[in-house]
Each structure stands twice: as structure tokens, then as C-alpha cells.
CSV table of C-alpha atoms in Angstrom, one decimal:
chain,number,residue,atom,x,y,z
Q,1,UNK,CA,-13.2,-44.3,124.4
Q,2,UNK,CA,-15.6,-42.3,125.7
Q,3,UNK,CA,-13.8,-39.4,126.1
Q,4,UNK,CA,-12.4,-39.5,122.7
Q,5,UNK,CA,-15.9,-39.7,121.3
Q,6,UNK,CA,-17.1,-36.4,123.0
Q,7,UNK,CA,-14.3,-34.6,121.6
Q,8,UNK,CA,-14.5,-36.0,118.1
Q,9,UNK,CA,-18.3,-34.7,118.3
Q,10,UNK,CA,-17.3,-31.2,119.7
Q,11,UNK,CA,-14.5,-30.9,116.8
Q,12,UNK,CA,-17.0,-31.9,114.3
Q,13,UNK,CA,-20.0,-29.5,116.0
Q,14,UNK,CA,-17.1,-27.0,116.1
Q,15,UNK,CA,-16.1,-27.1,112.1
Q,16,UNK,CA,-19.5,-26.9,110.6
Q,17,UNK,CA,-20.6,-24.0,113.1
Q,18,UNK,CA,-17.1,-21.7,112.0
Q,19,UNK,CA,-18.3,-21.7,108.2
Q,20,UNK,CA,-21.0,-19.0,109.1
Q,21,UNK,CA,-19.5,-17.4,112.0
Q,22,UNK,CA,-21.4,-14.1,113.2
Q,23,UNK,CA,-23.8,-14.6,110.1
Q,24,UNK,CA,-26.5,-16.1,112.4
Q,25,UNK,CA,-26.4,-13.0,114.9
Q,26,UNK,CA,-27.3,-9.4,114.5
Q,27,UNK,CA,-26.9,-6.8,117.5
Q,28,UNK,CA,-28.6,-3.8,115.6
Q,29,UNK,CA,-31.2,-2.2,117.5
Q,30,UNK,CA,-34.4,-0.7,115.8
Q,31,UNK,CA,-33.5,-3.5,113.0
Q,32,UNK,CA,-36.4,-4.2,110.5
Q,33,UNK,CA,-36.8,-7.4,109.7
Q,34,UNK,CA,-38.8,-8.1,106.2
Q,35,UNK,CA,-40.6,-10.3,104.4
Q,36,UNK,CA,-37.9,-13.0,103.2
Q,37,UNK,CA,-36.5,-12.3,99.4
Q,38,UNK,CA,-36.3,-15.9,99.0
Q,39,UNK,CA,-39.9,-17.3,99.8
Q,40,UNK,CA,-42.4,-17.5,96.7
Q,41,UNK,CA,-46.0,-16.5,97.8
Q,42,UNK,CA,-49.1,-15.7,96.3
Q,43,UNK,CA,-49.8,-11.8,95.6
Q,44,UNK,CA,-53.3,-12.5,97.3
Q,45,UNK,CA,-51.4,-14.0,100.5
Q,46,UNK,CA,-49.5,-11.0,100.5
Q,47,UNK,CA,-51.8,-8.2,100.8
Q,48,UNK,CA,-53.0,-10.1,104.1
Q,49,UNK,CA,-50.0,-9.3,106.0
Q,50,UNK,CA,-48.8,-5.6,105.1
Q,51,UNK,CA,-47.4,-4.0,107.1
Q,52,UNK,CA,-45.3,-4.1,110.5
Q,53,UNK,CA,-45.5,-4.7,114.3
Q,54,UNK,CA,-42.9,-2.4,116.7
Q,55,UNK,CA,-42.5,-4.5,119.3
Q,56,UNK,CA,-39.5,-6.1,121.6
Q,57,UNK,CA,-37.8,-3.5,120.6
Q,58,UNK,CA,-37.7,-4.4,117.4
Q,59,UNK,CA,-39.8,-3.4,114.1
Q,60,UNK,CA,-41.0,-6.8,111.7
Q,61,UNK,CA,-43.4,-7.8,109.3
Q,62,UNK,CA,-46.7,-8.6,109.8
Q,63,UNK,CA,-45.6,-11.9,107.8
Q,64,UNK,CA,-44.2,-12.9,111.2
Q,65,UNK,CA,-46.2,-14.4,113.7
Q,66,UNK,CA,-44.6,-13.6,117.5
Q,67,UNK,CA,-44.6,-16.0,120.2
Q,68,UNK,CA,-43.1,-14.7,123.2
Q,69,UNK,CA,-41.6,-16.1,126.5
Q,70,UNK,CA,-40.6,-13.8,130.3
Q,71,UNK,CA,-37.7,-14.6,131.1
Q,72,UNK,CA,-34.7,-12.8,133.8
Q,73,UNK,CA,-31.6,-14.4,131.7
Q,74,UNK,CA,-29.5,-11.7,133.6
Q,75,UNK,CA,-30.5,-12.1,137.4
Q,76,UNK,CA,-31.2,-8.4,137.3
Q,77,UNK,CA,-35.0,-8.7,138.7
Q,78,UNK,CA,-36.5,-7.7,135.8
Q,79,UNK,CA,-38.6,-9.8,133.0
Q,80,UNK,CA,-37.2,-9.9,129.5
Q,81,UNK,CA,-38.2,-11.5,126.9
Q,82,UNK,CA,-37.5,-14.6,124.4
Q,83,UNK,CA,-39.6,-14.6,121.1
Q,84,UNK,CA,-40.0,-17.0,118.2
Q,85,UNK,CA,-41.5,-15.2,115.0
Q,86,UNK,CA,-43.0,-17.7,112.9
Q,87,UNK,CA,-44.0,-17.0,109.1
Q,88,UNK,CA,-47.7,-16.5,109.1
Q,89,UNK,CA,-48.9,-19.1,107.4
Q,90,UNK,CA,-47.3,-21.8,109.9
Q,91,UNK,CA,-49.4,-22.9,112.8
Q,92,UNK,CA,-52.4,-22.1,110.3
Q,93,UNK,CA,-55.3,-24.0,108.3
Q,94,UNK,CA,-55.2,-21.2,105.4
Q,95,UNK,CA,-54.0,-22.0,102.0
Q,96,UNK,CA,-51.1,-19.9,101.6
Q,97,UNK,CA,-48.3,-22.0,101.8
Q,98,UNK,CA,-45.7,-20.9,99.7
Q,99,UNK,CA,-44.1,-24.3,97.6
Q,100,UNK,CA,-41.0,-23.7,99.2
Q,101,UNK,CA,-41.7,-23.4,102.9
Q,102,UNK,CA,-39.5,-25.6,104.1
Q,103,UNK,CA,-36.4,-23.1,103.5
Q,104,UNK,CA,-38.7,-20.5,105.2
Q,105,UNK,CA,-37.4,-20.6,109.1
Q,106,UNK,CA,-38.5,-19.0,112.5
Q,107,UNK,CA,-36.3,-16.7,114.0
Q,108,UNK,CA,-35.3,-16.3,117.4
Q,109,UNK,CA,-34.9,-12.9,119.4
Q,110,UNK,CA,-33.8,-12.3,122.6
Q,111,UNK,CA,-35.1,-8.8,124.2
Q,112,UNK,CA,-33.4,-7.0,127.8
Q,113,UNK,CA,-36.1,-4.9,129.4
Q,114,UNK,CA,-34.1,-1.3,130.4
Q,115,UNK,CA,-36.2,1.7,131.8
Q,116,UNK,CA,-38.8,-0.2,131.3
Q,117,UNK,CA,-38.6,-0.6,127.8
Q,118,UNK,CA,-37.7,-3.3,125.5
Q,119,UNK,CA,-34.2,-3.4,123.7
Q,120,UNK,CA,-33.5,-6.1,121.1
Q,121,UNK,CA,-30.2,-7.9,122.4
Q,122,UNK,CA,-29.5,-11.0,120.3
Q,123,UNK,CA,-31.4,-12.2,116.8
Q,124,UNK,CA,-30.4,-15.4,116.2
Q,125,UNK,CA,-31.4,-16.0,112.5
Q,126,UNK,CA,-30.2,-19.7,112.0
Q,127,UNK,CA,-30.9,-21.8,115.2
Q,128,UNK,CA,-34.9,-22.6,114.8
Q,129,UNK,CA,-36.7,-25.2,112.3
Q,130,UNK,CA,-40.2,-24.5,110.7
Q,131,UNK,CA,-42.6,-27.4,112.5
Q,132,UNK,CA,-43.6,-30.2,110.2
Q,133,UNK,CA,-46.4,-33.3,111.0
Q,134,UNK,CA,-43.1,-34.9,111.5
Q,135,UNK,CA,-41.2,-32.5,113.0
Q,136,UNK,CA,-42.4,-30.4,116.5
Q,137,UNK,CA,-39.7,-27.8,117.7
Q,138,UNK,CA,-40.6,-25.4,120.9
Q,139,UNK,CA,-38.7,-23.4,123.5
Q,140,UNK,CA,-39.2,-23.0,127.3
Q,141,UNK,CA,-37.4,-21.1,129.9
Q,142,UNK,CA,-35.3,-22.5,132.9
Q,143,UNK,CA,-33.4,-21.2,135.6
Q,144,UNK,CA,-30.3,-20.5,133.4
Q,145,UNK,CA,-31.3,-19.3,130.0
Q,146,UNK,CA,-33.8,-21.8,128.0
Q,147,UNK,CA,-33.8,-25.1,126.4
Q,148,UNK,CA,-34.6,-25.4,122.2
Q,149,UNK,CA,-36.8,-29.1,122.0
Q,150,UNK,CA,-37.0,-30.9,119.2
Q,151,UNK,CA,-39.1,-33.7,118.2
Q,152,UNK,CA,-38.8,-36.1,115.3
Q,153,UNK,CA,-41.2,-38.6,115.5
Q,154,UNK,CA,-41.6,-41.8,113.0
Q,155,UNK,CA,-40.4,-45.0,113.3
Q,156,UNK,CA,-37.1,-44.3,114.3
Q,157,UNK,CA,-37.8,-41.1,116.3
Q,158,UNK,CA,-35.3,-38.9,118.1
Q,159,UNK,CA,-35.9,-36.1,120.7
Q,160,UNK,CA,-33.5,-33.5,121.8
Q,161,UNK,CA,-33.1,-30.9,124.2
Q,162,UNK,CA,-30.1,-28.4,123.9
Q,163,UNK,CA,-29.7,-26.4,127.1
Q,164,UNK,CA,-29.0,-22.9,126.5
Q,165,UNK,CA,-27.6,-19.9,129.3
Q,166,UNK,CA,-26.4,-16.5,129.3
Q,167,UNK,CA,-23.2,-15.6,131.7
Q,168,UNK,CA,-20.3,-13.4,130.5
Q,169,UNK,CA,-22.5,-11.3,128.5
Q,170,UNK,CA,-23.4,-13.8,126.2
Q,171,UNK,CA,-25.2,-17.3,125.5
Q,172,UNK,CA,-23.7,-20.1,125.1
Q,173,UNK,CA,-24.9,-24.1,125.0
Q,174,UNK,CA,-24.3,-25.7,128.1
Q,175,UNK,CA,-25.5,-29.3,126.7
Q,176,UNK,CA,-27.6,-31.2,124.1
Q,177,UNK,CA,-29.2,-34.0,125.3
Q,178,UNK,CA,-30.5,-36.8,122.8
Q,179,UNK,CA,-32.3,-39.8,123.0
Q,180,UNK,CA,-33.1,-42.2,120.1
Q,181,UNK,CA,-35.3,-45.5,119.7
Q,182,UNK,CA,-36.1,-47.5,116.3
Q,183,UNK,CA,-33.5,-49.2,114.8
Q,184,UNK,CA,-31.3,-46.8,117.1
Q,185,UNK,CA,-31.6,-46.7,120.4
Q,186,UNK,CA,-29.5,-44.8,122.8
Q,187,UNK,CA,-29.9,-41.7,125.4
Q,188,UNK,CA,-26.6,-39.4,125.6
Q,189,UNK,CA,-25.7,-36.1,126.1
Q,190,UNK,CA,-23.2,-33.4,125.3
Q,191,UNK,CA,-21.3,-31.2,127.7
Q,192,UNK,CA,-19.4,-28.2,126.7
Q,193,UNK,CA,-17.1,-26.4,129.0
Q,194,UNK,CA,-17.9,-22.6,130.3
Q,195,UNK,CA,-17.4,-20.3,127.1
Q,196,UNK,CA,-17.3,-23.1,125.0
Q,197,UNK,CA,-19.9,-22.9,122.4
Q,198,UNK,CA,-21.7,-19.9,122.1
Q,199,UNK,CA,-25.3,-20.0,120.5
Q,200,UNK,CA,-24.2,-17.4,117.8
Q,201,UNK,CA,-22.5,-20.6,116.3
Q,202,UNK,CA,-24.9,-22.8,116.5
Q,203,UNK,CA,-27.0,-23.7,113.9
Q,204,UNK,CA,-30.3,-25.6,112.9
Q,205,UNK,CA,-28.7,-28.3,110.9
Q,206,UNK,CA,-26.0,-29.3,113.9
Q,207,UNK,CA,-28.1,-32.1,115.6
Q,208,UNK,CA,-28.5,-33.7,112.5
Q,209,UNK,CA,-25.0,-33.6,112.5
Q,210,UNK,CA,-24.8,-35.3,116.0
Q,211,UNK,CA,-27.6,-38.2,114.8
Q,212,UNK,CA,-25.7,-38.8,112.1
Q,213,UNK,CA,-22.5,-39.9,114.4
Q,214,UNK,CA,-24.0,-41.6,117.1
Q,215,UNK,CA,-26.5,-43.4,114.8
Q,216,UNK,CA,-23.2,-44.8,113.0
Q,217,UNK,CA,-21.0,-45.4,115.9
């Protein structure tokens, strides 16, 4: 029964993530990423972040806040780099908070270091959540690759950890592991086999996905 179970949850990861395909994933070097077309803010809120940053090998608006990690993700002996840009205003006590924040999400970027220098690799556009007084998301490196948290806290609260690690070329989830108390309690996790999953279709709204099944198994 089990064993059924984990493939049900793979099929079902494995449906949702095909709707947007490479949508989430950009390989485009010297890509500039701009201030999102979709996000209402202030005119005043604005004119504090003009401008743009060159850096990871990568130009952005100033509108994004980097956070940065070293990391060798290929064994080659040389640091790169994962980085979460965050919209300004996040992390922040000013008042410029657009009304629809919530739709306004981090990305993730994933630099190689060659010659020295920083090359963007991988932007993952659709894998990271905005934190919330709710809601606490952050990234830390391991051995293999890196591992996305996330923390929903409440009366029923749920934590995850989805284990991420780059072999042939790529990256790819090697697990998600979930643990739930409230009205819910239970402590599983996900395995998925070699080439399985790769991070490109993953997406932010996927663990929800997963709560929703094992809360109502």
C-alpha cells in the first residue's frame, strides 16, 4: 500500500509540474532581469531602487535584494554560487509594499565560477515563496547540491525539506521530506529515482500539492 501511495504522489507531482515545462528555467547568459510587469508599486517606491546590479554573472534590478550562498555543486574545487533575489521591500520595515505582494516571488539562480569569473547557469523563476509571519522559506547548501526549507507554522504547522543535487549536468530532487502535527500528524518522505525529477519542473505550489494528499489519506 505503501508503494502504491508513492507512486500515486509522484504521478500527481509529475502532472502538475508538465503544465509549465521549461517555463520556470532560463539558460541565457548576460540575461537582465527587471522589475516585474505585474507588481503595482508606488512611483515614490520606485525611484528608490533604479537601476541595476552586474553580478553572478548576471545583470538585475536594484528592486532585487541578493542573498547569496558558496557552494562546489560540481566537485570541480572551485566555489560557485547559489543566490536568492528577493523584492526589496521583503525582509524590510519600509512602507512600500505593493497590495499585491503575495504574487511577487524570489527567484533562484544558480552561478558556475569559470576563469575566475561568474557565469549564470540555471534561473529558476518558479521554485521559491515570498516569506510571510506565517510562512519562513530559506536555502542552505549540503554535500550534494542544497536543500529549499519551508516552514508553515499555526496550529496545524507543516515543515519541509526538499533535497536538491546536481549530477548529469543538471539538478534534480532527490527527496522531499515532510512532517506535520495539529490535527495532522505524520513525518514522511519522498524518494525519486536518479534523473527522475529535475528542479526545472518543480514548482512553488507542489508541496501544497503533497499536504493536500497525505493530509487526506
Amino acid at each position: 500500500m505503501k508503494f502504491l501511495f508513492f507512486i500515486f504522489t509522484i504521478i500527481l507531482v509529475f502532472i502538475s509540474c508538465n503544465k509549465i515545462g521549461n517555463k520556470n528555467i532560463k539558460d541565457i547568459p548576460n540575461d537582465t532581469i527587471k522589475i516585474p510587469e505585474n507588481i503595482s508599486v508606488e512611483k515614490n517606491c520606485l525611484e528608490k531602487v533604479q537601476g541595476y546590479k552586474n553580478k553572478y554573472g548576471i545583470v538585475f534590478s536594484n528592486y532585487y535584494k541578493n542573498e547569496s550562498l558558496g557552494i562546489d555543486f560540481d566537485n570541480n574545487k572551485t566555489t560557485d554560487t547559489v543566490t536568492v533575489l528577493k523584492p526589496y521591500y521583503q525582509n524590510s520595515i519600509n512602507d512600500c509594499y505593493p497590495e499585491n505582494s503575495e504574487f511577487d516571488f524570489p527567484i533562484l539562480l544558480i552561478s558556475k565560477t569559470i576563469n575566475k569569473k561568474s557565469k549564470i547557469f540555471k534561473i529558476f523563476k518558479n521554485v521559491l515563496k515570498p516569506n510571510t509571519p506565517v510562512y519562513y522559506e530559506k536555502i542552505t547548501t549540503n554535500k550534494t547540491g542544497f536543500v529549499i526549507s519551508k516552514d508553515i507554522t499555526g496550529n496545524n504547522g507543516f515543515y519541509t525539506k526538499t533535497y536538491v543535487s546536481f549530477k548529469y549536468n543538471n539538478f534534480y530532487l532527490d527527496s522531499i521530506y515532510v512532517e506535520s502535527w495539529g490535527l495532522h500528524q505524520y513525518e514522511k518522505t519522498i524518494r525519486f529515482r536518479n534523473k527522475a525529477f529535475e528542479l526545472s519542473r518543480y514548482k512553488r505550489t507542489d508541496i501544497d500539492s503533497v499536504r493536500n494528499i497525505l493530509d487526506n489519506q
